[in-house]
CSV table of C-alpha atoms in Angstrom, one decimal:
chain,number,residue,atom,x,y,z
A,1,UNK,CA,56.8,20.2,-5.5
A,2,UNK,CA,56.7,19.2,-2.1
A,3,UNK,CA,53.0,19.8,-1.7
A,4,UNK,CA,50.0,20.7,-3.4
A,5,UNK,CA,46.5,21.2,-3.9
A,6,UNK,CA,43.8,19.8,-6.1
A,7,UNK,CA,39.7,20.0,-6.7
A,8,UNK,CA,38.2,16.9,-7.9
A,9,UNK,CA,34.7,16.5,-9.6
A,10,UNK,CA,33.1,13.2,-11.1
A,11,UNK,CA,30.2,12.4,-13.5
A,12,UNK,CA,28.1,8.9,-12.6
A,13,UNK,CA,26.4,7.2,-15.3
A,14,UNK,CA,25.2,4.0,-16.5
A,15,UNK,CA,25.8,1.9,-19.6
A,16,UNK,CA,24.1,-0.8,-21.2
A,17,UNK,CA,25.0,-3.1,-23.2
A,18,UNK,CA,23.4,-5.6,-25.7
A,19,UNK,CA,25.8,-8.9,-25.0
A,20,UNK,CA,25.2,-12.1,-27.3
A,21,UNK,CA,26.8,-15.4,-26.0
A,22,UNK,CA,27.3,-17.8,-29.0
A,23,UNK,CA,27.9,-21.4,-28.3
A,24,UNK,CA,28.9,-23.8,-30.6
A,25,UNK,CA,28.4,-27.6,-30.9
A,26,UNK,CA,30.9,-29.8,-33.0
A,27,UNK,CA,30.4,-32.6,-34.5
A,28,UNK,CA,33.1,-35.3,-35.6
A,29,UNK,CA,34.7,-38.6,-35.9
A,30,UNK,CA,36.5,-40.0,-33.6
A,31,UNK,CA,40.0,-41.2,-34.9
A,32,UNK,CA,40.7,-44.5,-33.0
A,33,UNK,CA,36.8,-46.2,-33.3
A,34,UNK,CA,35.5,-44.2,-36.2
A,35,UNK,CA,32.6,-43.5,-34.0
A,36,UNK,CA,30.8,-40.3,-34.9
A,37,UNK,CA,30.5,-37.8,-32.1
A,38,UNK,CA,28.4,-34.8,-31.5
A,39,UNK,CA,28.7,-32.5,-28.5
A,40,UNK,CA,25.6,-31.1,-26.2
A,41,UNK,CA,24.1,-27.6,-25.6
A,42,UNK,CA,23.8,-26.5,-22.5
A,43,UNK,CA,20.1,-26.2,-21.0
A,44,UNK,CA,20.0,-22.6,-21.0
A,45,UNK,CA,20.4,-23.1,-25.8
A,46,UNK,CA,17.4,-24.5,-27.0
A,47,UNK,CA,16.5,-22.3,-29.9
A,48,UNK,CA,18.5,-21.2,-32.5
A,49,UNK,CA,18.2,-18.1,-30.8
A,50,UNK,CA,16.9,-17.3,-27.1
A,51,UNK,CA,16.9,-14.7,-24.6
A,52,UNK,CA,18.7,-14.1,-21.3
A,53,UNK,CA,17.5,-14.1,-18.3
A,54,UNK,CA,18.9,-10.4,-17.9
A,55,UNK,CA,16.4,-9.6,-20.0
A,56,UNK,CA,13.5,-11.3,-18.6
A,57,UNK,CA,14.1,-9.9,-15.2
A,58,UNK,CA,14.1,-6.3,-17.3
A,59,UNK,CA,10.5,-7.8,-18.5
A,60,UNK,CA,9.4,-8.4,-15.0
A,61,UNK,CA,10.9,-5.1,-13.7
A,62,UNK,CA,9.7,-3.0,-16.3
A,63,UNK,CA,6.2,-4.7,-16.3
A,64,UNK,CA,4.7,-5.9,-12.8
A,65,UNK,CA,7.2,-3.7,-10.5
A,66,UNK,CA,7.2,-0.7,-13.1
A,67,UNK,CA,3.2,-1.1,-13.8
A,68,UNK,CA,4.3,-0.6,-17.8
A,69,UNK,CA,2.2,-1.8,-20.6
A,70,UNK,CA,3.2,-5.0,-22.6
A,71,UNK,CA,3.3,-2.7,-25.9
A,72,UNK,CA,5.6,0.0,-24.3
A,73,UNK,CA,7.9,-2.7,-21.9
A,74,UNK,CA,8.7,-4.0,-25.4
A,75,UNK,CA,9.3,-0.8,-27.1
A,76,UNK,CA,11.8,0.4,-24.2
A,77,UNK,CA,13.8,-2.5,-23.7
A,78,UNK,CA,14.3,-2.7,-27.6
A,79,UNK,CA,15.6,1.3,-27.3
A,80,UNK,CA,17.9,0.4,-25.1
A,81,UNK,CA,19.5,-2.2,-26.9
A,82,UNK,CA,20.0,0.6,-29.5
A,83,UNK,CA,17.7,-1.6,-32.1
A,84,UNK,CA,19.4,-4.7,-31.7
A,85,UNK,CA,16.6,-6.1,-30.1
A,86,UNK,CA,13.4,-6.6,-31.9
A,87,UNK,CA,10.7,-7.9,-28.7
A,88,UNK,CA,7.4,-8.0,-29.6
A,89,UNK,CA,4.5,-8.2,-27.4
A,90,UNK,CA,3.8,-11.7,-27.9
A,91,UNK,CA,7.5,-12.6,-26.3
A,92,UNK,CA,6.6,-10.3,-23.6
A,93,UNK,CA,3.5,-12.4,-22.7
A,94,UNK,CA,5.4,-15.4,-23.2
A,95,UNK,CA,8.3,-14.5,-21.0
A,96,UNK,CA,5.8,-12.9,-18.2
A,97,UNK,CA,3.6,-17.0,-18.8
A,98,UNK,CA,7.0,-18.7,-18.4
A,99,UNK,CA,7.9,-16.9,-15.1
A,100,UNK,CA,4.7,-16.9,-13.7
A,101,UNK,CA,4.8,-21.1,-14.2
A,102,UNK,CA,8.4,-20.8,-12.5
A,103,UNK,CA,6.7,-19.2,-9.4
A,104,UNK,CA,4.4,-21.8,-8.5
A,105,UNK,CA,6.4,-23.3,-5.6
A,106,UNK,CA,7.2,-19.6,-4.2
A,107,UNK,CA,3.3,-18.8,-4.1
A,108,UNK,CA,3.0,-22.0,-2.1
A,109,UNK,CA,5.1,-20.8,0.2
A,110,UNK,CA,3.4,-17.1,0.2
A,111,UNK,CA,0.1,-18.5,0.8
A,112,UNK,CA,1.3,-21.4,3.7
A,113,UNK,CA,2.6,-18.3,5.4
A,114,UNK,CA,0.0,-16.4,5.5
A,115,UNK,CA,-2.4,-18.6,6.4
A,116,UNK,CA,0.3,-19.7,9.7
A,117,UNK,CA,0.6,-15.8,10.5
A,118,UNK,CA,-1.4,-13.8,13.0
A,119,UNK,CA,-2.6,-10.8,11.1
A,120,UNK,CA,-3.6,-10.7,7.9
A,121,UNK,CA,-4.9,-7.4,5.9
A,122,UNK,CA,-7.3,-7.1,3.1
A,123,UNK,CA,-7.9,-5.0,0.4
A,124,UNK,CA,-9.7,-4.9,-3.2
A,125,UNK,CA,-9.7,-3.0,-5.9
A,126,UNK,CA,-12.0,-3.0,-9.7
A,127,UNK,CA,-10.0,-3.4,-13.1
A,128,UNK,CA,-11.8,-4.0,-16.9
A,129,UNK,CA,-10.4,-7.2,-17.7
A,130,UNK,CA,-11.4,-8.8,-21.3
A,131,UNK,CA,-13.9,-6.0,-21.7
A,132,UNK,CA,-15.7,-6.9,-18.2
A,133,UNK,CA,-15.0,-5.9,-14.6
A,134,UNK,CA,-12.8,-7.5,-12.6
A,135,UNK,CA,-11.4,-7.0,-8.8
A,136,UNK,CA,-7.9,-7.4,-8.0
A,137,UNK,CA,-7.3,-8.9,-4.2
A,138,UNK,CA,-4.7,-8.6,-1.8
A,139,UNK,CA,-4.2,-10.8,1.3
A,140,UNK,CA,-1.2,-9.5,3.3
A,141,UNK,CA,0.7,-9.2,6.2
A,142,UNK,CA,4.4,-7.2,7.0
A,143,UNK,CA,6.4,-10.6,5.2
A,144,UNK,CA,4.2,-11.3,2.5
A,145,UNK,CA,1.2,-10.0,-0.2
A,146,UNK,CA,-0.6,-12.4,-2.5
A,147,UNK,CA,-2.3,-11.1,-5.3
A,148,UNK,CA,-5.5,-12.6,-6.9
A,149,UNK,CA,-8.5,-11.9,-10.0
A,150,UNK,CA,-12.1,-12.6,-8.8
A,151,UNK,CA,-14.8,-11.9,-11.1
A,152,UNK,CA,-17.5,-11.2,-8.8
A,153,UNK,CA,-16.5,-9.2,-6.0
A,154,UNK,CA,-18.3,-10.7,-3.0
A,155,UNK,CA,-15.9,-13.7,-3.9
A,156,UNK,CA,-13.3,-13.2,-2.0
A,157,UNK,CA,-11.7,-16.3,-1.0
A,158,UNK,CA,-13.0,-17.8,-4.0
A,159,UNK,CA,-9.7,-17.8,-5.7
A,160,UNK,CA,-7.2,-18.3,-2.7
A,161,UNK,CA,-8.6,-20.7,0.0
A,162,UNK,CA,-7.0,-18.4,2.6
A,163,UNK,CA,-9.6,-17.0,5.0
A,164,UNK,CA,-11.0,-21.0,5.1
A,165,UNK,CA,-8.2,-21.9,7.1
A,166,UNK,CA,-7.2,-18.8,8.6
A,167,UNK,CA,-7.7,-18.6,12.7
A,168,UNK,CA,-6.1,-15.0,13.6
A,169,UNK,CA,-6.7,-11.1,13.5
A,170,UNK,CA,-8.1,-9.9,9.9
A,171,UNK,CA,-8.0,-6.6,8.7
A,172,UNK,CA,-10.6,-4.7,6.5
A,173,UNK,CA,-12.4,-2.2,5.2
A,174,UNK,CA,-15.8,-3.0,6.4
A,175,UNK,CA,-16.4,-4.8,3.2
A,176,UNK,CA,-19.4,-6.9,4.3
A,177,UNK,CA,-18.6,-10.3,2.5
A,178,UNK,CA,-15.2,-11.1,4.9
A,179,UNK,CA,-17.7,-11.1,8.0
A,180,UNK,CA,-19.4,-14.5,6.4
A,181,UNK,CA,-15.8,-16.2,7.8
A,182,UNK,CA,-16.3,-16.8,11.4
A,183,UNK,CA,-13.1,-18.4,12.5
A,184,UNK,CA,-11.5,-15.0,12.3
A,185,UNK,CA,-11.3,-12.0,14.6
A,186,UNK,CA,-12.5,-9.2,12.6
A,187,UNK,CA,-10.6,-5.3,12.6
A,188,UNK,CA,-12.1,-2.8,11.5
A,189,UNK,CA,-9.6,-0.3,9.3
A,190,UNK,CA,-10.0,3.1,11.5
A,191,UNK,CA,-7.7,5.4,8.6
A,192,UNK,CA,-11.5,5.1,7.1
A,193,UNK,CA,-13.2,6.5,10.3
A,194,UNK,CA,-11.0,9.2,10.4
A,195,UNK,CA,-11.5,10.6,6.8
A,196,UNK,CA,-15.0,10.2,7.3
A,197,UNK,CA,-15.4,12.0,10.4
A,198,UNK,CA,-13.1,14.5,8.5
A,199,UNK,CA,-15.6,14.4,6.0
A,200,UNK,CA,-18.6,15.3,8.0
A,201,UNK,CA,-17.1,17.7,10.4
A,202,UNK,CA,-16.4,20.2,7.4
A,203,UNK,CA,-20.4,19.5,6.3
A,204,UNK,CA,-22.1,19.4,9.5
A,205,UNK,CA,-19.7,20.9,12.0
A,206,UNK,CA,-21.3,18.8,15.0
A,207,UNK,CA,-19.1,18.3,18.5
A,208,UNK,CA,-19.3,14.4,18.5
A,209,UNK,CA,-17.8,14.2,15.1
A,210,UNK,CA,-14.7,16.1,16.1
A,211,UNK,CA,-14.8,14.4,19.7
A,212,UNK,CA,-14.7,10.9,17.9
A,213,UNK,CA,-11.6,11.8,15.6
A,214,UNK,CA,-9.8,13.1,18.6
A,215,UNK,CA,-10.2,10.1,20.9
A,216,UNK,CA,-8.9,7.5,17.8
A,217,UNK,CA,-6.1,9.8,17.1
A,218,UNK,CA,-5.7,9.3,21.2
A,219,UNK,CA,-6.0,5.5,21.5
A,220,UNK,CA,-3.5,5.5,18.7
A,221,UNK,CA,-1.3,7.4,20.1
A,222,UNK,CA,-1.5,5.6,23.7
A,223,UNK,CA,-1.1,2.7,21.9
A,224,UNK,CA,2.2,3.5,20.0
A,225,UNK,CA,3.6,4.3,23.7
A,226,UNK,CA,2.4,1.3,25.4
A,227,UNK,CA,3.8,-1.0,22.6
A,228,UNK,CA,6.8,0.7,22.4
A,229,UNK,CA,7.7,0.0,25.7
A,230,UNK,CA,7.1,-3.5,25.4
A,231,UNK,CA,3.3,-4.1,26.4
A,232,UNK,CA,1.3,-6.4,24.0
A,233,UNK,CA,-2.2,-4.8,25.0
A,234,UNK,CA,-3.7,-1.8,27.0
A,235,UNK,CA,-4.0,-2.5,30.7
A,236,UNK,CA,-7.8,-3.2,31.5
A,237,UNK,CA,-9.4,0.3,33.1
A,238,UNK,CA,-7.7,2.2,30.6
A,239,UNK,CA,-9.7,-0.1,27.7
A,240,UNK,CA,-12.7,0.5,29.8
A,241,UNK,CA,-12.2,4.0,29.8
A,242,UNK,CA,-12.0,4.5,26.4
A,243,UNK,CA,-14.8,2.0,25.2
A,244,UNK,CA,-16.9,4.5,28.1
A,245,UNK,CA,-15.9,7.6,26.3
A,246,UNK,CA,-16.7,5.8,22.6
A,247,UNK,CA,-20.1,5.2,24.3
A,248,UNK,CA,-21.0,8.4,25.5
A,249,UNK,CA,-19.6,10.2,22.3
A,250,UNK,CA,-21.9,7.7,20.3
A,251,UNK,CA,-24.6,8.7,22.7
A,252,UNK,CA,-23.9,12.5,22.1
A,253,UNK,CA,-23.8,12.0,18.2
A,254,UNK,CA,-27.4,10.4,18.2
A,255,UNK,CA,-28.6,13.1,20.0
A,256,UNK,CA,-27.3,15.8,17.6
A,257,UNK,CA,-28.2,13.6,14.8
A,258,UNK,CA,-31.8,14.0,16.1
A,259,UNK,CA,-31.9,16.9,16.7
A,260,UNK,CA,-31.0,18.6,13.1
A,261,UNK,CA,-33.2,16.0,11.6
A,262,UNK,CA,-36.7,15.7,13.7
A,263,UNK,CA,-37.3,19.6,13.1
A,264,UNK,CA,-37.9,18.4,9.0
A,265,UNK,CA,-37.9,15.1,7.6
A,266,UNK,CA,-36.8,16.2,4.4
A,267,UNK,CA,-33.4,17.0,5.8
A,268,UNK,CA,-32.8,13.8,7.0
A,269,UNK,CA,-32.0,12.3,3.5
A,270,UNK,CA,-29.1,15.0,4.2
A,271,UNK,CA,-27.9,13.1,7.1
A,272,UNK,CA,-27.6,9.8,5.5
A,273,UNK,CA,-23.9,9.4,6.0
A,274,UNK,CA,-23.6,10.5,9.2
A,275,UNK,CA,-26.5,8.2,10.1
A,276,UNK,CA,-24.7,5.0,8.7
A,277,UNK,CA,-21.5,6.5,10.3
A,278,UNK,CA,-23.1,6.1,14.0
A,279,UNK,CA,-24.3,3.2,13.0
A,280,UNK,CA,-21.7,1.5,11.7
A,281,UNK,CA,-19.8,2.9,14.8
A,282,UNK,CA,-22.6,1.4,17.2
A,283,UNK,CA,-22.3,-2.2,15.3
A,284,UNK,CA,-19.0,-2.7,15.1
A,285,UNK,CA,-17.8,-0.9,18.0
A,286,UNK,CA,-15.6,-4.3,19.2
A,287,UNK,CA,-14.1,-4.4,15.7
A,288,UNK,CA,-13.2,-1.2,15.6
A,289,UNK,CA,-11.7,-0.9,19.2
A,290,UNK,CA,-10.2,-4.5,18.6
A,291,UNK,CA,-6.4,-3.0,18.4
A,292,UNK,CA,-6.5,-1.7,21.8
A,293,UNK,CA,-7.2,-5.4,23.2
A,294,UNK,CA,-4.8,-7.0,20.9
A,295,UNK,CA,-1.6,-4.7,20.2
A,296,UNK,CA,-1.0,-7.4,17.4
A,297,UNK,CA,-3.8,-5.5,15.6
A,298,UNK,CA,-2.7,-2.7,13.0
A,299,UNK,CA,-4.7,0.6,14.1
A,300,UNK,CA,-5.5,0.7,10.0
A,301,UNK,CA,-5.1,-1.7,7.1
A,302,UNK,CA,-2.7,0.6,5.3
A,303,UNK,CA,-0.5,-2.4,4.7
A,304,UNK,CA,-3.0,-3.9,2.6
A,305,UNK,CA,-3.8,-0.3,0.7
A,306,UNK,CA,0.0,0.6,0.1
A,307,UNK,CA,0.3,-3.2,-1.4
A,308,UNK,CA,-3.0,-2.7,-3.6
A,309,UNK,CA,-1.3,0.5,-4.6
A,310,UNK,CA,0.4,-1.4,-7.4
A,311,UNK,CA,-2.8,-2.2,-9.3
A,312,UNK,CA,-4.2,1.5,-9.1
A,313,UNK,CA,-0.8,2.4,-10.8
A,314,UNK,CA,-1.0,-0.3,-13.2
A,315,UNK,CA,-4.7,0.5,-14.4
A,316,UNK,CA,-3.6,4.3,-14.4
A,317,UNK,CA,-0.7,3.7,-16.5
A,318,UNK,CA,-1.8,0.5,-18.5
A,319,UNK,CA,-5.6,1.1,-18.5
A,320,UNK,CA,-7.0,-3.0,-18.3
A,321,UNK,CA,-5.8,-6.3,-19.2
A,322,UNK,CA,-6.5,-7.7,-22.1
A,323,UNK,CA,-7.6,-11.4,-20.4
A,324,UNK,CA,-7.9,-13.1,-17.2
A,325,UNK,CA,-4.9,-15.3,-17.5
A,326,UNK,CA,-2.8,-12.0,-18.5
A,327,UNK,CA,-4.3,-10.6,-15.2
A,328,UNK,CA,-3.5,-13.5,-13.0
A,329,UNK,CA,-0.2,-13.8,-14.3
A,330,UNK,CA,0.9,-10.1,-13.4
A,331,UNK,CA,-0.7,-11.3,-10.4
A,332,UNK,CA,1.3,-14.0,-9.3
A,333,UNK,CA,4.4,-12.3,-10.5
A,334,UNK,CA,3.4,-9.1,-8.4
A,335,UNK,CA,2.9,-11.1,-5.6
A,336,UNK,CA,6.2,-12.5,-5.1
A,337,UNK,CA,8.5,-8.7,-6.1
A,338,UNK,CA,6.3,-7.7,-3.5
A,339,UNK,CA,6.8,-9.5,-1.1
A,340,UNK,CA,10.7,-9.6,-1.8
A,341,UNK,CA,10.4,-5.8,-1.5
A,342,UNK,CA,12.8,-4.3,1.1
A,343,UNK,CA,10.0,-2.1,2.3
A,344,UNK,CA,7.7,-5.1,3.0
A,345,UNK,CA,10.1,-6.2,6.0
A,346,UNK,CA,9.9,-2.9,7.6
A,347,UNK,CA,7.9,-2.5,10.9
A,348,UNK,CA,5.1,0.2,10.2
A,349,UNK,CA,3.9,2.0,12.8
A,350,UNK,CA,0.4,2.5,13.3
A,351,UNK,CA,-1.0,5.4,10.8
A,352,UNK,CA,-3.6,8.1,11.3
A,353,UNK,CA,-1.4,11.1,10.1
A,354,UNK,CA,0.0,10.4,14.1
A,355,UNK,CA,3.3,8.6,14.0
């Protein structure tokens, strides 16, 4: 044939396989002294019998990326090795104690940089730990996330020494305790403000609720353009204009308030939230507007919340952890595949569901 034709189709899989690496250590005498000789393991033979690290990273994976159980991380990897492996949970814990002592120079260098870095987001979240309630903290920025247990919640650089030395922009979630630390610039997260005012509009369907939503989602927006082209903050009258129009949409949103609640005191009980919400608005109105001043500042502390994330899935999937020092160590081992997470180094543009 000269030519021809042909359709070709192919079938991707994966295959694993259980590999055990025997080395053997003789022992003899030698012929010329009569010396007896024996030979040396290498470091990686202590036991009789030991595991690869091929199958510790599996551990880790499985574990602190893949937010598995101990019991069930166990029971998988010894499936795959079609029964060949018999890991119980007790060498899970002991492989997830010996890498978490392995990472103690890398957290160093986690919590170093993020203490040198600009911005730095917050975030906190409860987990039953031994029985009790915990809370799970996140200090992060775009590089790197360090994860920590508090006991107490109002704690919060009780177990990291971060915001002590810290001297830039922080990020939050109004969450009272940060604002005892004075050598930081506070930011308010404004994703919150949003779904609030979201909140209220479909209860109370007043103007200044909507007219507040639309001018963050417009300094957001402006902002996004501004830092796009290169600018690293909003040129004065255009700050000035929107802190004006913050003020008079504050003003407008007291007087609505008023007016639905002077008519009958009992309804102002009703109004609570949108009460704290002007408030909170009125206080913190710097903090708030703080990323239009400083383009280093994220419009919302997402980063923080996506990182945090990994908790929430863990406590969904696993339900608690069994004791502090099994918390802290998923913690410190979190810490470090998250910040070696591709998607850590990405630059995130500000989010409001405005991209």
């Amino acid at each position: 044939f000269t030519s021809y034709n042909f359709e070709a189709k192919q079938k991707i899989d994966i295959k694993i396989r259980t590999v055990v690496t025997e080395v053997r250590v003789y022992e003899g005498i030698c012929v010329y002294c009569g010396k007896k000789v024996r030979g040396q393991f290498d470091a990686g033979f202590v036991n009789p019998a030991q595991y690869g690290d091929n199958i510790k990273e599996a551990v880790a994976l499985l574990s602190e990326h893949g937010c598995v159980s101990v019991n069930k991380t166990a029971e998988i990897i010894n499936n795959l090795s079609g029964g060949r492996l018999n890991l119980s949970w007790g060498t899970i814990v002991n492989m997830q104690r010996e890498l978490s002592e392995k990472l103690e120079d890398t957290i160093k260098v986690i919590h170093q940089r993020l203490i040198a870095g600009s911005v730095l987001c917050a975030d906190e979240t409860g987990c039953r730990v031994n029985g009790g309630l915990g809370w799970i903290q996140v200090f992060c920025n775009d590089r790197f996330a360090l994860f920590g247990l508090n006991t107490k919640r109002g704690d919060v650089d009780e177990q990291f020494g971060i915001l002590a030395f810290f001297i830039g922009i922080l990020v939050h979630d109004h969450f009272i305790s940060y604002y005892k630390f004075e050598n930081v610039s506070h930011a308010e997260c404004n994703e919150h403000i949003l779904r609030y005012l979201k909140g209220l509009i479909e209860i109370f369907k007043h103007d200044w609720l909507k007219a507040m939503s639309e001018l963050f989602k417009s300094a957001c927006h402006r902002k996004n353009e501004l830092a796009s082209a290169g600018a690293a903050q909003m040129p004065d009258e255009e700050i000035t204009w929107f802190a004006a129009e913050y003020d008079r949409i504050l003003e407008k949103g007291w007087k609505e308030y008023k007016a639905a609640t002077e008519s009958d005191k009992k309804i102002e009980s009703y109004h609570t939230d949108e009460r704290r919400l002007l408030e909170r608005l009125r206080e913190y109105k710097e903090e708030h507007l703080r990323f239009l001043t400083d383009f280093k500042t994220p419009f919302t502390n997402n980063m923080a919340e996506r990182d945090i994330r990994k908790f929430k899935n863990k406590i969904k999937i696993s339900g608690c952890f069994r004791s502090e020092e099994g918390a802290r160590i998923y913690a410190r081992i979190a810490s470090v595949i998250t910040t070696l997470c591709p998607l850590k180094n990405i630059f995130l543009i500000d989010s409001s569901g405005v991209e």
